[in-house]
Amino acid sequence: MARSNPRTSRVQVYLNDPKVVSGLNREARAGRMPLSQAAGRAIARGLLKSPQADPEDRLLQLERSLRDHMRSTARDMQIVQELLIEVARAFFLRLPDAVVDQDPTVQAAVDRRIERLLDATAARIVAGRAAPGPVAGEPRSFDPPA
């Protein structure tokens, strides 16, 4: 009587690597299956990781990697922004510390200057422009004397 499962194929494979043979034997014993079925499962697992075998799997893996990268980049950018704000705050408060730095009016002025700095930076980013450079024809302190 012929087999009713048309998807079953008979393949003869010669294995020369003793590690592969012992691994297949171990998998067959663990799964309580014949060696040929263990070999078939191992081949199927190997093909799933192959780019030609399952392109959707590669795209899914790439999407996950990109999402993880975006998450870590967003976290890093938040850290950089917080550090930048702290540096700006220290800069606008004039190091070394002075008694007037504790004045609420001075602190409010510093916060306002920081907000203006952030707004100007965000506007430049949205407009796609770089930071403003020197005005043409204006002398610069490090230019050689004429």
PDB file of C-alpha atoms in Angstrom:
ATOM      1  CA  MET A   1       0.000   0.000   0.000  1.00  0.00           C
ATOM      2  CA  ALA A   2       1.407   3.393  -0.974  1.00  0.00           C
ATOM      3  CA  ARG A   3       1.916   6.139   1.534  1.00  0.00           C
ATOM      4  CA  SER A   4      -0.838   8.747   1.656  1.00  0.00           C
ATOM      5  CA  ASN A   5       1.482  11.631   2.681  1.00  0.00           C
ATOM      6  CA  PRO A   6       2.822  13.156  -0.575  1.00  0.00           C
ATOM      7  CA  ARG A   7       5.045  15.651   1.330  1.00  0.00           C
ATOM      8  CA  THR A   8       7.334  12.926   2.635  1.00  0.00           C
ATOM      9  CA  SER A   9      10.580  12.590   0.695  1.00  0.00           C
ATOM     10  CA  ARG A  10      13.317  10.061   1.062  1.00  0.00           C
ATOM     11  CA  VAL A  11      16.832  11.496   1.150  1.00  0.00           C
ATOM     12  CA  GLN A  12      20.074   9.667   1.811  1.00  0.00           C
ATOM     13  CA  VAL A  13      22.704  11.722   3.646  1.00  0.00           C
ATOM     14  CA  TYR A  14      26.249  10.724   4.604  1.00  0.00           C
ATOM     15  CA  LEU A  15      27.580  12.427   7.715  1.00  0.00           C
ATOM     16  CA  ASN A  16      31.335  12.591   8.232  1.00  0.00           C
ATOM     17  CA  ASP A  17      31.492  14.882  11.249  1.00  0.00           C
ATOM     18  CA  PRO A  18      31.339  12.879  14.509  1.00  0.00           C
ATOM     19  CA  LYS A  19      30.030  15.924  16.401  1.00  0.00           C
ATOM     20  CA  VAL A  20      27.026  16.173  14.078  1.00  0.00           C
ATOM     21  CA  VAL A  21      26.337  12.466  14.399  1.00  0.00           C
ATOM     22  CA  SER A  22      26.535  12.521  18.196  1.00  0.00           C
ATOM     23  CA  GLY A  23      24.349  15.646  18.319  1.00  0.00           C
ATOM     24  CA  LEU A  24      21.710  14.011  16.150  1.00  0.00           C
ATOM     25  CA  ASN A  25      21.832  10.850  18.255  1.00  0.00           C
ATOM     26  CA  ARG A  26      21.428  12.904  21.405  1.00  0.00           C
ATOM     27  CA  GLU A  27      18.473  14.802  19.937  1.00  0.00           C
ATOM     28  CA  ALA A  28      16.852  11.574  18.754  1.00  0.00           C
ATOM     29  CA  ARG A  29      17.165  10.030  22.238  1.00  0.00           C
ATOM     30  CA  ALA A  30      15.872  13.175  23.950  1.00  0.00           C
ATOM     31  CA  GLY A  31      12.882  13.422  21.615  1.00  0.00           C
ATOM     32  CA  ARG A  32      12.291   9.641  21.564  1.00  0.00           C
ATOM     33  CA  MET A  33      12.228   9.580  17.773  1.00  0.00           C
ATOM     34  CA  PRO A  34      14.145   7.857  15.011  1.00  0.00           C
ATOM     35  CA  LEU A  35      17.452   9.338  13.889  1.00  0.00           C
ATOM     36  CA  SER A  36      15.980  10.276  10.497  1.00  0.00           C
ATOM     37  CA  GLN A  37      13.241  12.397  12.116  1.00  0.00           C
ATOM     38  CA  ALA A  38      15.815  14.121  14.349  1.00  0.00           C
ATOM     39  CA  ALA A  39      17.874  14.883  11.244  1.00  0.00           C
ATOM     40  CA  GLY A  40      14.787  16.240   9.474  1.00  0.00           C
ATOM     41  CA  ARG A  41      13.973  18.545  12.377  1.00  0.00           C
ATOM     42  CA  ALA A  42      17.578  19.744  12.518  1.00  0.00           C
ATOM     43  CA  ILE A  43      17.554  20.514   8.807  1.00  0.00           C
ATOM     44  CA  ALA A  44      14.243  22.374   9.153  1.00  0.00           C
ATOM     45  CA  ARG A  45      15.660  24.491  12.002  1.00  0.00           C
ATOM     46  CA  GLY A  46      18.738  25.240   9.937  1.00  0.00           C
ATOM     47  CA  LEU A  47      16.661  26.332   6.977  1.00  0.00           C
ATOM     48  CA  LEU A  48      14.568  28.687   9.113  1.00  0.00           C
ATOM     49  CA  LYS A  49      17.687  30.703   9.911  1.00  0.00           C
ATOM     50  CA  SER A  50      18.735  30.821   6.267  1.00  0.00           C
ATOM     51  CA  PRO A  51      17.943  34.090   4.461  1.00  0.00           C
ATOM     52  CA  GLN A  52      16.790  32.252   1.354  1.00  0.00           C
ATOM     53  CA  ALA A  53      14.496  29.948   3.320  1.00  0.00           C
ATOM     54  CA  ASP A  54      12.458  32.514   5.240  1.00  0.00           C
ATOM     55  CA  PRO A  55      12.791  36.170   4.218  1.00  0.00           C
ATOM     56  CA  GLU A  56       9.894  37.160   6.500  1.00  0.00           C
ATOM     57  CA  ASP A  57      11.866  35.899   9.493  1.00  0.00           C
ATOM     58  CA  ARG A  58      14.811  38.099   8.530  1.00  0.00           C
ATOM     59  CA  LEU A  59      12.546  41.130   8.186  1.00  0.00           C
ATOM     60  CA  LEU A  60      10.984  40.471  11.561  1.00  0.00           C
ATOM     61  CA  GLN A  61      14.419  40.124  13.153  1.00  0.00           C
ATOM     62  CA  LEU A  62      15.553  43.339  11.461  1.00  0.00           C
ATOM     63  CA  GLU A  63      12.444  45.152  12.691  1.00  0.00           C
ATOM     64  CA  ARG A  64      13.072  43.994  16.262  1.00  0.00           C
ATOM     65  CA  SER A  65      16.709  45.049  16.078  1.00  0.00           C
ATOM     66  CA  LEU A  66      15.714  48.447  14.745  1.00  0.00           C
ATOM     67  CA  ARG A  67      13.093  48.901  17.471  1.00  0.00           C
ATOM     68  CA  ASP A  68      15.645  48.007  20.156  1.00  0.00           C
ATOM     69  CA  HIS A  69      18.158  50.382  18.600  1.00  0.00           C
ATOM     70  CA  MET A  70      15.579  53.179  18.508  1.00  0.00           C
ATOM     71  CA  ARG A  71      14.722  52.586  22.155  1.00  0.00           C
ATOM     72  CA  SER A  72      18.350  52.749  23.264  1.00  0.00           C
ATOM     73  CA  THR A  73      19.032  55.777  21.052  1.00  0.00           C
ATOM     74  CA  ALA A  74      16.045  57.617  22.498  1.00  0.00           C
ATOM     75  CA  ARG A  75      17.269  56.854  26.015  1.00  0.00           C
ATOM     76  CA  ASP A  76      20.780  58.054  25.132  1.00  0.00           C
ATOM     77  CA  MET A  77      19.441  61.248  23.594  1.00  0.00           C
ATOM     78  CA  GLN A  78      17.384  61.953  26.696  1.00  0.00           C
ATOM     79  CA  ILE A  79      20.517  61.589  28.816  1.00  0.00           C
ATOM     80  CA  VAL A  80      22.466  63.908  26.498  1.00  0.00           C
ATOM     81  CA  GLN A  81      19.687  66.503  26.588  1.00  0.00           C
ATOM     82  CA  GLU A  82      19.526  66.427  30.380  1.00  0.00           C
ATOM     83  CA  LEU A  83      23.302  66.846  30.587  1.00  0.00           C
ATOM     84  CA  LEU A  84      23.173  69.733  28.129  1.00  0.00           C
ATOM     85  CA  ILE A  85      20.530  71.495  30.209  1.00  0.00           C
ATOM     86  CA  GLU A  86      22.622  71.098  33.339  1.00  0.00           C
ATOM     87  CA  VAL A  87      25.694  72.480  31.562  1.00  0.00           C
ATOM     88  CA  ALA A  88      23.675  75.433  30.273  1.00  0.00           C
ATOM     89  CA  ARG A  89      22.260  76.061  33.742  1.00  0.00           C
ATOM     90  CA  ALA A  90      25.756  76.063  35.268  1.00  0.00           C
ATOM     91  CA  PHE A  91      27.037  78.297  32.469  1.00  0.00           C
ATOM     92  CA  PHE A  92      24.266  80.861  32.821  1.00  0.00           C
ATOM     93  CA  LEU A  93      24.635  80.909  36.593  1.00  0.00           C
ATOM     94  CA  ARG A  94      28.285  82.002  36.177  1.00  0.00           C
ATOM     95  CA  LEU A  95      30.719  79.643  37.776  1.00  0.00           C
ATOM     96  CA  PRO A  96      32.051  79.953  40.460  1.00  0.00           C
ATOM     97  CA  ASP A  97      28.883  80.219  42.481  1.00  0.00           C
ATOM     98  CA  ALA A  98      27.871  83.607  43.816  1.00  0.00           C
ATOM     99  CA  VAL A  99      25.332  84.577  46.452  1.00  0.00           C
ATOM    100  CA  VAL A 100      23.151  86.244  43.829  1.00  0.00           C
ATOM    101  CA  ASP A 101      22.776  82.861  42.067  1.00  0.00           C
ATOM    102  CA  GLN A 102      20.274  81.781  44.726  1.00  0.00           C
ATOM    103  CA  ASP A 103      18.021  84.754  43.959  1.00  0.00           C
ATOM    104  CA  PRO A 104      14.720  83.515  42.446  1.00  0.00           C
ATOM    105  CA  THR A 105      14.755  86.380  39.938  1.00  0.00           C
ATOM    106  CA  VAL A 106      18.197  85.344  38.662  1.00  0.00           C
ATOM    107  CA  GLN A 107      17.152  81.694  38.491  1.00  0.00           C
ATOM    108  CA  ALA A 108      13.997  82.625  36.556  1.00  0.00           C
ATOM    109  CA  ALA A 109      16.114  84.659  34.124  1.00  0.00           C
ATOM    110  CA  VAL A 110      18.440  81.705  33.649  1.00  0.00           C
ATOM    111  CA  ASP A 111      15.503  79.380  33.015  1.00  0.00           C
ATOM    112  CA  ARG A 112      14.100  81.863  30.469  1.00  0.00           C
ATOM    113  CA  ARG A 113      17.466  82.021  28.671  1.00  0.00           C
ATOM    114  CA  ILE A 114      17.630  78.229  28.558  1.00  0.00           C
ATOM    115  CA  GLU A 115      14.114  78.047  27.115  1.00  0.00           C
ATOM    116  CA  ARG A 116      15.058  80.575  24.433  1.00  0.00           C
ATOM    117  CA  LEU A 117      18.181  78.551  23.630  1.00  0.00           C
ATOM    118  CA  LEU A 118      16.118  75.357  23.308  1.00  0.00           C
ATOM    119  CA  ASP A 119      13.433  77.078  21.205  1.00  0.00           C
ATOM    120  CA  ALA A 120      16.036  78.515  18.835  1.00  0.00           C
ATOM    121  CA  THR A 121      17.740  75.129  18.499  1.00  0.00           C
ATOM    122  CA  ALA A 122      14.432  73.361  17.835  1.00  0.00           C
ATOM    123  CA  ALA A 123      13.508  75.974  15.218  1.00  0.00           C
ATOM    124  CA  ARG A 124      16.845  75.468  13.436  1.00  0.00           C
ATOM    125  CA  ILE A 125      16.364  71.683  13.469  1.00  0.00           C
ATOM    126  CA  VAL A 126      12.836  71.958  12.077  1.00  0.00           C
ATOM    127  CA  ALA A 127      13.996  74.405   9.403  1.00  0.00           C
ATOM    128  CA  GLY A 128      16.869  72.076   8.480  1.00  0.00           C
ATOM    129  CA  ARG A 129      19.538  74.672   9.075  1.00  0.00           C
ATOM    130  CA  ALA A 130      22.826  74.384  10.911  1.00  0.00           C
ATOM    131  CA  ALA A 131      23.814  76.602  13.815  1.00  0.00           C
ATOM    132  CA  PRO A 132      24.315  80.229  12.787  1.00  0.00           C
ATOM    133  CA  GLY A 133      27.872  80.908  11.671  1.00  0.00           C
ATOM    134  CA  PRO A 134      29.880  84.117  11.664  1.00  0.00           C
ATOM    135  CA  VAL A 135      28.557  87.106   9.769  1.00  0.00           C
ATOM    136  CA  ALA A 136      30.340  87.589   6.446  1.00  0.00           C
ATOM    137  CA  GLY A 137      32.984  90.296   6.606  1.00  0.00           C
ATOM    138  CA  GLU A 138      33.019  90.342  10.399  1.00  0.00           C
ATOM    139  CA  PRO A 139      36.519  90.002  11.853  1.00  0.00           C
ATOM    140  CA  ARG A 140      37.140  86.949  13.987  1.00  0.00           C
ATOM    141  CA  SER A 141      39.453  86.840  16.980  1.00  0.00           C
ATOM    142  CA  PHE A 142      41.522  83.951  15.629  1.00  0.00           C
ATOM    143  CA  ASP A 143      41.957  85.281  12.065  1.00  0.00           C
ATOM    144  CA  PRO A 144      45.547  86.226  11.188  1.00  0.00           C
ATOM    145  CA  PRO A 145      46.195  89.964  11.117  1.00  0.00           C
ATOM    146  CA  ALA A 146      45.737  91.550   7.692  1.00  0.00           C
TER     147      ALA A 146
END
